[in-house]
XYZ file of C-alpha atoms in Angstrom:
727
model
C 101.833 66.579 93.272
C 102.335 66.537 97.628
C 103.032 69.260 99.185
C 106.837 68.241 99.924
C 107.450 69.338 96.055
C 106.791 73.003 97.041
C 108.848 72.525 100.583
C 111.877 71.318 98.546
C 111.430 74.115 96.032
C 111.526 76.749 98.535
C 114.369 75.304 100.638
C 116.103 75.093 96.998
C 115.412 78.856 96.538
C 116.613 79.695 99.858
C 119.726 77.837 99.452
C 120.605 79.482 96.108
C 119.876 83.065 97.822
C 122.428 82.403 100.726
C 125.511 84.307 98.449
C 123.346 87.297 97.915
C 121.595 87.445 101.453
C 125.110 87.100 102.943
C 126.841 89.335 100.540
C 124.300 92.639 101.667
C 124.473 91.481 105.181
C 127.913 91.772 105.663
C 128.054 95.469 103.641
C 125.325 96.793 106.042
C 127.459 95.346 109.383
C 130.497 96.765 107.893
C 128.744 100.281 107.269
C 127.166 99.927 110.929
C 130.617 99.385 112.387
C 132.468 102.274 110.858
C 129.891 104.471 110.744
C 131.005 106.285 107.907
C 129.813 106.814 104.415
C 130.147 103.726 102.165
C 132.061 103.883 98.540
C 129.561 104.617 95.946
C 130.854 103.168 92.772
C 129.743 104.424 89.274
C 128.696 101.532 87.307
C 128.441 101.437 83.223
C 125.174 101.684 82.196
C 123.113 98.501 81.670
C 120.647 97.347 79.181
C 118.596 96.562 82.053
C 118.462 99.611 84.035
C 117.366 101.646 80.824
C 113.679 102.915 81.311
C 111.266 101.780 78.691
C 110.751 104.970 76.150
C 107.059 105.421 77.124
C 105.583 102.583 74.605
C 108.667 102.108 72.801
C 110.723 99.365 74.477
C 114.704 99.663 74.867
C 115.152 96.275 76.809
C 113.978 92.676 76.012
C 115.015 89.333 77.445
C 113.260 87.402 74.959
C 116.677 86.388 73.326
C 117.613 84.792 76.814
C 120.071 87.706 77.738
C 119.081 90.867 78.137
C 118.963 93.175 74.387
C 117.842 96.264 73.025
C 115.106 94.666 70.395
C 116.636 96.764 67.831
C 119.621 94.281 68.202
C 117.264 91.107 67.865
C 117.489 89.981 64.821
C 113.774 88.745 64.244
C 110.484 90.394 64.615
C 109.739 91.386 68.509
C 106.701 93.213 69.339
C 106.538 94.702 72.934
C 103.466 96.023 75.307
C 105.129 98.257 77.591
C 103.874 98.899 80.891
C 102.895 102.587 79.941
C 101.078 101.570 76.904
C 98.877 99.081 78.875
C 98.318 101.634 81.684
C 97.130 104.029 79.614
C 94.546 101.952 78.445
C 93.133 100.353 81.470
C 94.072 96.691 80.248
C 93.447 93.900 82.933
C 93.645 90.837 81.338
C 96.711 89.745 79.104
C 93.685 88.835 76.476
C 93.179 92.593 76.301
C 96.508 93.747 76.025
C 97.243 91.179 73.233
C 94.924 93.263 71.039
C 97.482 95.285 70.247
C 99.492 93.063 68.701
C 98.833 92.793 64.566
C 98.684 89.384 63.498
C 97.186 87.747 66.291
C 93.324 86.430 66.507
C 91.645 84.855 69.900
C 90.489 81.500 70.255
C 87.658 80.815 72.325
C 89.231 77.324 73.119
C 86.250 75.519 74.508
C 87.071 73.044 76.697
C 89.454 71.081 75.207
C 91.742 73.907 75.657
C 90.229 76.500 77.633
C 92.226 79.627 79.273
C 94.533 82.005 76.865
C 94.648 80.879 73.728
C 95.624 82.975 70.536
C 96.214 82.355 67.100
C 99.576 84.512 65.974
C 100.603 84.305 62.460
C 97.780 82.432 61.544
C 99.039 79.093 63.966
C 98.144 78.232 67.622
C 100.369 79.540 70.455
C 98.533 77.251 73.130
C 102.172 75.847 73.855
C 104.001 79.211 73.785
C 103.157 81.203 76.890
C 105.737 82.055 78.906
C 106.276 83.680 81.815
C 109.932 85.026 82.622
C 111.579 83.153 79.903
C 109.963 79.991 81.458
C 107.024 77.603 80.202
C 103.349 78.843 81.216
C 101.158 76.383 78.982
C 98.573 75.830 81.843
C 94.864 76.129 80.972
C 93.933 79.659 82.664
C 93.306 83.303 82.511
C 96.320 85.499 82.816
C 95.882 88.920 84.327
C 98.171 91.869 83.815
C 98.509 93.546 87.330
C 102.194 91.845 88.105
C 103.569 92.443 84.390
C 106.287 95.259 83.545
C 105.613 93.787 79.583
C 104.456 91.425 77.390
C 107.018 90.380 74.833
C 106.118 88.865 71.568
C 108.797 87.013 69.749
C 107.337 86.130 66.098
C 108.365 82.937 63.948
C 109.567 79.634 64.852
C 111.421 79.722 68.501
C 112.467 76.520 69.767
C 115.930 76.758 69.527
C 115.256 79.666 72.457
C 112.493 78.300 74.446
C 111.800 74.641 73.471
C 109.142 72.574 71.539
C 106.222 74.641 70.763
C 104.122 76.225 67.428
C 105.158 77.958 64.341
C 103.608 81.579 65.008
C 105.763 82.695 67.879
C 106.240 83.161 71.738
C 104.181 85.306 74.030
C 105.988 86.206 77.228
C 105.278 87.996 80.262
C 107.933 89.712 81.975
C 106.906 90.240 86.057
C 107.273 93.195 88.231
C 110.792 92.737 90.156
C 111.800 94.464 93.480
C 113.352 97.669 92.440
C 116.218 99.843 94.725
C 113.961 103.145 95.521
C 110.531 103.666 97.831
C 107.582 103.981 95.252
C 103.996 102.983 96.221
C 100.880 103.355 93.598
C 97.134 102.721 94.574
C 94.277 103.006 91.768
C 90.508 102.757 92.408
C 88.361 102.032 88.793
C 84.647 102.267 88.612
C 82.445 102.024 85.319
C 79.572 100.120 83.412
C 78.553 96.688 83.515
C 79.464 96.910 86.996
C 83.423 97.299 86.430
C 85.406 98.011 89.658
C 88.792 97.412 90.283
C 91.596 98.130 92.665
C 95.525 97.795 92.138
C 97.954 98.220 94.146
C 101.988 98.268 93.468
C 104.170 98.935 96.837
C 107.871 98.992 96.801
C 110.454 99.433 99.497
C 114.133 99.601 99.837
C 115.325 97.626 102.465
C 119.027 97.784 102.470
C 121.642 99.384 99.980
C 121.096 96.131 97.724
C 117.781 94.352 98.764
C 114.264 95.412 98.329
C 110.672 93.651 98.489
C 107.964 94.430 96.125
C 104.176 93.811 96.504
C 101.415 93.939 93.834
C 97.711 93.543 94.430
C 94.714 93.388 92.366
C 90.880 92.696 92.647
C 88.522 93.498 89.649
C 85.120 92.917 89.085
C 83.115 93.229 85.424
C 80.303 91.883 83.529
C 79.408 91.909 79.767
C 76.243 93.324 78.009
C 74.815 89.563 77.209
C 72.084 88.767 79.630
C 69.784 86.009 80.030
C 66.783 87.284 79.395
C 64.549 85.097 81.931
C 67.116 85.268 85.015
C 68.743 88.620 84.261
C 72.278 86.699 84.771
C 75.182 87.985 83.062
C 78.892 86.789 81.864
C 81.377 88.103 84.660
C 84.787 88.186 85.514
C 85.839 88.285 88.958
C 89.330 88.066 89.287
C 92.028 88.513 92.527
C 95.887 88.299 92.542
C 98.375 89.040 95.082
C 102.262 88.856 93.801
C 105.739 89.309 96.253
C 108.939 89.537 94.969
C 112.224 90.066 97.579
C 115.444 90.854 95.602
C 118.729 90.532 97.482
C 122.455 91.648 96.130
C 120.588 93.668 93.272
C 123.221 95.072 91.165
C 125.950 93.250 92.419
C 127.609 90.044 91.247
C 125.607 87.733 92.966
C 121.778 88.883 92.504
C 118.816 86.795 93.861
C 115.202 86.950 93.613
C 112.399 85.100 95.141
C 108.745 85.792 93.320
C 105.807 84.652 94.489
C 102.299 85.108 92.485
C 98.625 83.943 93.294
C 95.788 84.710 91.408
C 92.232 83.492 91.650
C 89.136 83.614 89.201
C 85.885 83.115 89.844
C 83.930 84.180 86.295
C 80.549 83.207 84.986
C 81.753 81.861 81.697
C 80.043 82.667 78.118
C 80.169 80.271 75.391
C 79.004 82.705 73.185
C 76.497 82.283 70.121
C 76.022 79.962 67.146
C 75.981 80.378 63.636
C 72.861 80.932 61.498
C 73.539 79.960 58.309
C 76.955 80.789 57.915
C 76.915 83.964 60.335
C 76.435 84.484 63.731
C 73.033 84.331 65.039
C 70.348 86.697 64.927
C 66.738 85.240 65.255
C 64.077 87.881 64.345
C 61.320 84.376 65.329
C 62.298 84.054 68.705
C 64.186 87.368 69.633
C 67.532 85.639 70.640
C 70.468 87.609 69.432
C 73.964 88.584 70.081
C 72.662 89.896 73.418
C 71.434 86.538 74.725
C 72.936 84.523 77.217
C 72.203 81.113 77.732
C 74.006 80.435 81.295
C 73.281 82.136 84.484
C 75.231 82.814 88.098
C 75.255 78.732 89.062
C 77.379 78.566 86.117
C 81.290 78.666 87.238
C 84.936 78.755 86.023
C 86.946 78.714 89.117
C 90.833 78.417 89.072
C 93.726 79.124 91.705
C 97.130 79.297 90.247
C 100.133 79.303 92.192
C 103.865 79.823 90.839
C 107.223 80.233 93.295
C 110.132 81.208 91.213
C 113.667 81.717 92.594
C 116.457 83.426 90.264
C 120.034 83.460 90.830
C 122.344 85.348 89.079
C 126.233 85.352 89.369
C 128.070 88.254 87.065
C 131.607 87.058 86.308
C 131.845 90.419 85.044
C 129.784 92.804 82.536
C 129.472 90.201 79.482
C 129.707 86.890 81.384
C 126.851 85.549 83.586
C 125.529 82.720 84.989
C 121.386 82.696 85.837
C 119.716 80.097 86.906
C 116.076 79.787 87.717
C 113.733 77.216 89.583
C 109.831 77.195 89.684
C 107.031 75.486 90.933
C 103.558 75.851 89.468
C 100.420 74.785 90.779
C 97.334 75.411 88.921
C 93.883 74.227 90.000
C 90.389 74.343 87.930
C 86.940 73.686 87.900
C 84.188 75.335 85.379
C 80.799 74.204 84.315
C 79.887 76.160 80.940
C 76.523 76.451 79.549
C 77.011 76.092 75.463
C 73.684 77.466 73.519
C 71.313 75.146 71.693
C 72.100 74.175 68.158
C 69.573 75.453 65.313
C 68.229 78.393 63.536
C 65.448 79.488 65.845
C 66.619 78.192 69.323
C 64.294 78.160 72.304
C 64.911 81.061 74.622
C 67.091 80.064 77.792
C 65.000 79.841 81.248
C 67.467 78.241 83.400
C 70.856 76.233 83.135
C 69.176 72.970 82.666
C 66.913 74.076 79.842
C 68.419 73.915 76.655
C 71.432 73.424 75.073
C 74.858 71.328 76.551
C 76.711 71.292 79.426
C 80.715 71.168 79.257
C 82.232 70.593 83.101
C 85.811 69.282 83.892
C 87.967 69.515 86.608
C 91.487 70.095 85.854
C 95.377 69.936 88.224
C 98.452 70.640 86.630
C 101.835 70.868 88.655
C 104.894 71.669 87.299
C 109.031 71.972 88.524
C 111.272 73.390 86.259
C 114.512 74.035 86.535
C 116.177 76.217 83.685
C 120.277 77.899 83.488
C 121.693 79.994 80.707
C 125.437 81.176 80.485
C 126.257 83.958 78.125
C 129.269 85.702 77.372
C 131.227 88.068 74.938
C 134.727 87.695 74.073
C 137.181 87.828 70.851
C 138.746 85.070 68.719
C 140.686 85.274 65.935
C 139.413 89.027 65.199
C 135.886 88.324 65.610
C 133.669 89.344 68.343
C 131.474 86.358 69.327
C 128.124 86.408 71.979
C 128.049 83.106 73.072
C 124.419 81.685 75.183
C 124.564 77.832 76.419
C 122.066 76.328 78.453
C 120.161 73.503 79.858
C 116.665 72.950 80.981
C 114.243 70.350 83.166
C 110.771 70.415 83.285
C 108.397 68.291 85.444
C 104.703 67.562 84.709
C 102.067 65.928 86.498
C 98.535 66.844 85.312
C 95.138 65.069 86.081
C 91.691 66.165 84.069
C 88.279 64.960 85.249
C 84.895 65.436 84.542
C 82.788 66.796 87.069
C 79.945 64.615 88.188
C 76.356 65.787 87.475
C 74.298 66.210 90.820
C 70.705 66.465 89.172
C 70.663 64.582 85.884
C 66.862 63.666 85.888
C 65.479 67.230 86.625
C 68.408 69.438 85.134
C 71.975 69.568 84.603
C 73.713 70.703 88.042
C 77.438 70.857 88.615
C 79.464 71.075 91.454
C 83.087 72.265 91.652
C 84.160 69.677 93.973
C 82.314 66.801 92.723
C 85.058 65.340 90.469
C 83.732 62.565 88.335
C 85.688 59.899 86.039
C 88.872 60.607 84.718
C 89.407 62.098 81.437
C 93.280 61.857 81.110
C 96.469 62.025 83.022
C 99.706 62.126 82.463
C 103.491 62.745 83.795
C 106.394 63.813 82.105
C 110.422 64.544 82.423
C 111.680 66.881 79.569
C 115.227 67.823 79.075
C 117.064 70.102 77.211
C 120.698 71.203 76.170
C 121.189 74.110 73.585
C 123.870 76.555 72.180
C 123.741 79.377 70.064
C 127.037 81.891 68.935
C 126.664 85.032 67.583
C 129.682 86.112 65.465
C 130.490 89.610 63.848
C 133.002 88.077 61.296
C 133.595 91.582 59.708
C 132.318 95.135 61.076
C 128.713 95.637 61.106
C 127.985 92.071 59.758
C 126.851 89.224 62.282
C 125.972 85.547 61.477
C 123.930 83.895 63.982
C 123.796 80.263 64.808
C 122.168 77.927 67.489
C 121.191 74.511 68.258
C 118.957 72.812 70.936
C 118.233 68.944 71.559
C 114.959 68.256 73.714
C 114.007 64.981 75.282
C 110.599 63.738 76.351
C 109.757 60.667 78.032
C 106.008 60.764 79.393
C 103.566 58.165 80.570
C 99.584 58.926 80.117
C 96.662 57.105 81.368
C 94.878 56.318 77.687
C 95.151 52.457 77.033
C 95.787 52.898 73.101
C 98.622 55.486 73.607
C 99.902 54.972 77.156
C 103.435 56.607 76.630
C 105.593 58.594 74.480
C 109.226 59.190 74.202
C 111.040 61.479 71.622
C 114.200 63.380 71.132
C 114.378 65.918 68.685
C 116.618 68.815 67.305
C 115.630 72.607 66.573
C 118.033 75.084 64.967
C 118.283 79.048 64.267
C 120.543 80.718 61.825
C 120.713 84.478 60.351
C 122.800 87.007 59.091
C 122.152 90.463 60.450
C 123.545 94.180 59.233
C 123.907 96.784 61.093
C 125.691 99.675 59.383
C 124.798 102.185 62.674
C 122.967 101.723 65.757
C 119.671 103.427 64.186
C 119.538 100.396 61.161
C 119.295 97.056 61.693
C 119.015 94.626 58.259
C 118.271 90.676 58.978
C 117.346 87.364 57.477
C 117.046 84.583 59.461
C 115.735 81.135 59.344
C 114.304 79.074 62.212
C 112.242 75.579 63.235
C 110.252 74.286 65.748
C 108.571 70.948 66.402
C 105.920 69.459 69.201
C 104.536 67.505 70.773
C 104.477 68.089 74.125
C 103.204 66.052 77.101
C 100.378 68.682 77.593
C 99.836 68.958 74.047
C 100.231 65.419 72.970
C 97.185 63.810 71.010
C 96.069 60.640 72.217
C 96.286 58.828 68.684
C 96.154 55.101 68.632
C 99.119 54.799 66.298
C 101.599 57.640 66.978
C 101.769 60.158 64.435
C 104.751 62.287 63.215
C 105.611 65.506 65.272
C 104.537 68.836 64.431
C 107.203 70.712 62.728
C 107.770 74.110 61.614
C 110.023 76.083 59.373
C 110.004 80.079 59.387
C 112.101 82.505 57.160
C 112.034 85.739 57.498
C 113.676 89.007 56.352
C 113.119 92.125 58.281
C 114.479 95.779 58.898
C 114.547 97.909 62.015
C 115.313 101.368 62.013
C 115.385 104.292 64.704
C 114.260 108.099 64.011
C 114.117 111.080 66.151
C 117.382 110.490 67.801
C 116.141 107.067 68.619
C 112.765 108.179 69.872
C 110.492 106.542 67.270
C 111.267 102.550 65.831
C 110.294 101.308 62.968
C 110.115 97.725 61.784
C 109.129 95.624 58.910
C 108.943 92.279 57.976
C 108.060 89.832 55.559
C 108.145 86.023 56.339
C 106.706 82.456 55.011
C 106.163 79.837 57.565
C 105.360 76.134 56.834
C 103.748 73.733 59.372
C 103.502 70.008 59.045
C 101.220 67.740 60.312
C 99.299 70.367 62.325
C 97.900 69.197 65.713
C 93.879 69.209 66.613
C 93.930 71.311 70.418
C 91.769 69.227 72.196
C 93.407 66.492 74.530
C 90.616 64.153 74.045
C 90.822 63.865 69.993
C 91.881 60.275 68.637
C 91.559 62.006 65.136
C 94.687 64.480 65.737
C 95.846 65.752 62.374
C 93.930 68.951 61.186
C 96.234 69.635 58.173
C 99.230 67.624 56.763
C 100.767 70.860 55.558
C 99.831 74.571 55.953
C 101.416 77.698 55.162
C 101.067 81.604 56.496
C 103.453 83.809 53.706
C 102.953 87.817 55.293
C 104.028 91.451 56.070
C 104.245 93.344 59.090
C 104.876 96.945 59.578
C 105.100 98.675 63.265
C 105.745 101.986 64.392
C 106.241 102.505 68.307
C 107.628 105.441 70.100
C 107.531 109.425 70.085
C 107.147 111.568 67.035
C 107.282 114.807 69.235
C 108.528 114.789 72.917
C 104.319 115.114 73.621
C 103.046 112.720 71.038
C 103.419 108.930 71.532
C 102.557 106.203 69.023
C 101.613 102.619 68.715
C 100.961 101.085 65.273
C 100.968 98.515 63.286
C 99.312 96.634 60.201
C 99.876 92.905 59.384
C 98.646 91.103 56.063
C 98.678 87.268 56.284
C 97.891 84.538 53.499
C 97.544 81.655 55.456
C 96.434 78.448 53.094
C 96.034 74.858 53.964
C 98.221 72.759 51.471
C 97.717 69.317 52.178
C 94.702 67.782 53.813
C 94.720 65.802 57.092
C 95.465 62.088 56.984
C 94.807 60.143 60.547
C 95.478 56.457 60.905
C 93.958 54.332 63.642
C 94.575 50.501 64.900
C 95.464 48.237 61.954
C 97.119 50.882 59.834
C 93.140 51.884 59.296
C 93.694 55.277 57.126
C 91.023 58.562 57.066
C 91.083 61.696 55.192
C 89.992 64.959 55.257
C 88.109 66.612 52.614
C 90.692 67.302 49.642
C 88.568 70.568 48.983
C 89.909 72.125 51.940
C 93.460 72.377 50.133
C 93.903 75.646 48.677
C 91.597 77.731 51.330
C 92.167 80.242 54.087
C 93.067 78.876 57.400
C 90.428 78.934 60.242
C 90.651 82.186 62.484
C 93.163 84.517 60.324
C 92.166 87.477 59.004
C 93.781 88.777 55.831
C 94.612 92.052 57.413
C 94.635 93.304 61.178
C 95.383 96.872 62.169
C 96.207 98.324 65.352
C 96.836 102.033 66.433
C 97.047 103.873 69.797
C 97.939 107.381 70.180
C 97.987 110.179 72.777
C 98.905 113.751 73.009
C 99.963 115.749 76.040
C 98.211 118.626 75.439
C 99.954 120.399 78.730
C 102.110 119.207 81.400
C 98.921 117.440 83.238
C 96.493 116.935 80.298
C 96.617 113.908 77.600
C 94.162 113.014 75.268
C 94.550 109.714 73.417
C 92.510 107.017 71.808
C 92.826 104.495 69.283
C 91.398 101.279 66.704
C 91.678 97.993 66.768
C 90.396 96.272 63.348
C 90.310 92.775 62.166
C 88.937 91.230 58.699
C 86.571 88.582 58.366
C 87.558 85.145 60.247
C 86.876 81.406 58.935
C 85.333 79.210 61.643
C 85.453 75.767 60.336
C 87.166 72.381 61.066
C 89.748 71.918 58.456
C 90.165 68.003 59.364
C 86.744 67.180 58.849
C 85.969 64.228 56.125
C 83.257 66.129 54.907
C 82.804 70.273 54.502
C 79.941 70.052 52.195
C 78.077 72.819 54.293
C 81.225 74.619 53.769
C 80.966 74.927 49.728
C 77.914 76.592 48.312
C 77.919 76.612 44.212
C 81.754 75.247 44.572
C 82.699 78.144 46.212
C 84.182 78.290 49.866
C 81.546 79.568 51.988
C 82.295 78.127 55.601
C 80.849 79.761 59.107
C 82.550 83.216 59.779
C 82.950 86.130 62.100
C 82.635 89.177 60.325
C 85.176 91.684 60.508
C 85.413 95.108 62.859
C 87.005 97.819 63.816
C 86.680 99.010 67.579
C 87.517 102.633 68.900
C 88.740 103.260 72.247
C 89.322 106.860 74.093
C 91.300 107.892 76.722
C 91.829 111.636 78.295
C 93.741 111.782 81.697
C 94.716 114.564 84.122
C 98.191 113.982 86.269
C 99.535 115.719 89.175
C 103.044 114.685 90.877
C 101.221 112.605 93.692
C 97.655 111.982 92.031
C 95.825 111.425 88.507
C 92.389 110.396 87.111
C 92.150 109.141 83.960
C 88.587 108.313 81.503
C 88.863 105.390 79.318
C 85.921 104.727 76.716
C 86.321 101.267 75.268
C 84.200 100.583 72.125
C 83.284 104.114 71.835
C 80.894 103.437 68.658
C 79.077 100.154 70.702
C 80.068 98.415 67.860
C 78.943 95.009 67.655
C 81.871 92.835 67.021
C 82.819 88.823 67.610
C 86.132 88.878 68.858
C 86.773 84.838 69.685
C 86.416 81.792 67.633
C 86.205 78.275 68.868
C 88.136 75.689 67.676
C 85.146 73.620 66.734
C 84.203 76.392 64.404
C 80.420 76.648 65.199
C 80.595 79.399 68.157
C 81.935 82.617 68.342
C 82.056 85.102 71.391
C 80.825 88.851 71.422
C 83.218 91.222 72.878
C 82.138 93.681 75.309
C 79.740 96.844 73.891
C 80.911 100.731 74.769
C 82.399 100.747 78.628
C 82.935 104.067 80.484
C 85.396 103.713 82.961
C 87.086 106.345 85.113
C 90.234 105.433 87.090
C 91.654 107.574 90.081
C 95.572 106.833 90.857
C 97.502 107.914 93.900
C 101.433 107.790 94.682
C 103.602 107.925 97.737
């Protein structure tokens, strides 16, 4: 997309800022002229001004307006900044280890970047940044995040077309009305080193600027035995937030974030039989890396967002966001060779395959929400309505092999043949009302209309045009502020332009329906939160994740039944806890059906019906807890545990290799339990912290590839020392 788009974005952002900037300037001018102290107005406490209570969140905008998570009639998990700080978390992928019922997809080339399964369903269309769609294929960092909210269940009414498991919403750090600066430096095993800085400066009574920076590098324990090269993560970022009119009736923020990755990617190991490779005959094992330092995963991400909020009153506001995003990425990854006894690696062109691609994705997004509270006919209403527009332009190309005769050699700048491209216009209109019809009883109902019109480079599927509705309804009983019982029903649908499958004959869109009952309690004077949820989610016409797949359908019908329990907050003044458990029964109900030109149908292996879904462990458990021994010393630790996860393609026409003696026995990543520890010493101006990740040096596999043939190991034991200075 031309750079003119970005100039228009900045111009519109500045126009949106004028009321707030002029208001702040006028206040400062008046104060200088009179040389008198300005009047201090006492404001009622707003939810957005309340700090989180350590690991317990007290605020979220995952429901479009600021709410206490206790009041949201749906399961919500929030990872606070304090939790991520104590765990020495750098990436979104590492942060989401805390979320029960979530597993990691290694994603391969078709959906490279952050990709997860939540409640057994893909989330590649459900990652958001400050409530705006963030579906680009890249790896996200946490240095500029205030918290991460996970809203579980079908959420299309609030967020638009998407998947079935839920929404992952990243919440950015914003400029604040105070002076505060924090710098950290970290060193650890596997050449881990990281620097972060968080600098906030109050400019006027209502204006401030905040800058966050990050530089992180680390390797893994896996190594090419010939070259000595290892997979690595080399990432940098800078984020700027300027705010004017903060806390006034006209509030404006202009945010920009740039992140850069220069990784050496790792495609993991293949299976030998139905378990990850460990070949005594060749010496290949989980420690063997088949790539080298010439491989690359380079990305540059630039996102600019303008946010203007006009508050008519404490209960009525109009909030408008305008965003421009540019995502450039090129990668060359080495895949391990097939076979139970593969040849040991020598250099990148020697054995195995190559995945090399270039991606450019650009978006322009405008979103405006109006919310208000009022009484009508003796009943209390909380009304939300809004509109959204999203423009998408995407190009995906191969990279040219510069040395096809003696061995593969790719360059990030050598763009090859076009694989696919699309441009799309997305429109949405939504309205939701929450009505307290009798004291303590609230009914919720909402509807959203999405329209998508897109064009593709595919000769067989050149365009897509559709309109779909999605709904959300529920009933809540809150007998007092510490108790909340609810029942909700919601649905979602797909495809989207960036997720659309290039089928020869158009297929029905993905749809999913979720019914959930749950409860939320507060104990210890509100310092300890406990939530439970019992749910069932059914998904229809589940799609393949790869945009290039012409046989797109994975299953015609799939269902997950489950239960979740979470405990977050303070047990005592010194004892903090963040813990959860999820039990999932995810099954394929109907096998896939695809149709080609001439109405030629193909079907998946019907024996998959009734079997457990891929990459969905029956049980997941997360516990993280810390205890303050004194005002300075704190110790803590935790366990992340996942059960066995299957690795197979449910849309395959023949799964004979997965059935042994009539029993379903596909490739599987074994279950594991990873133990982490931390200890810290903190003074008002400085602190030192020790984190030991994977304390027991466990061999474990934390990511499963979509094709079912590969798994990626997690890192082995790693000690990290961090120093922190505040000024």
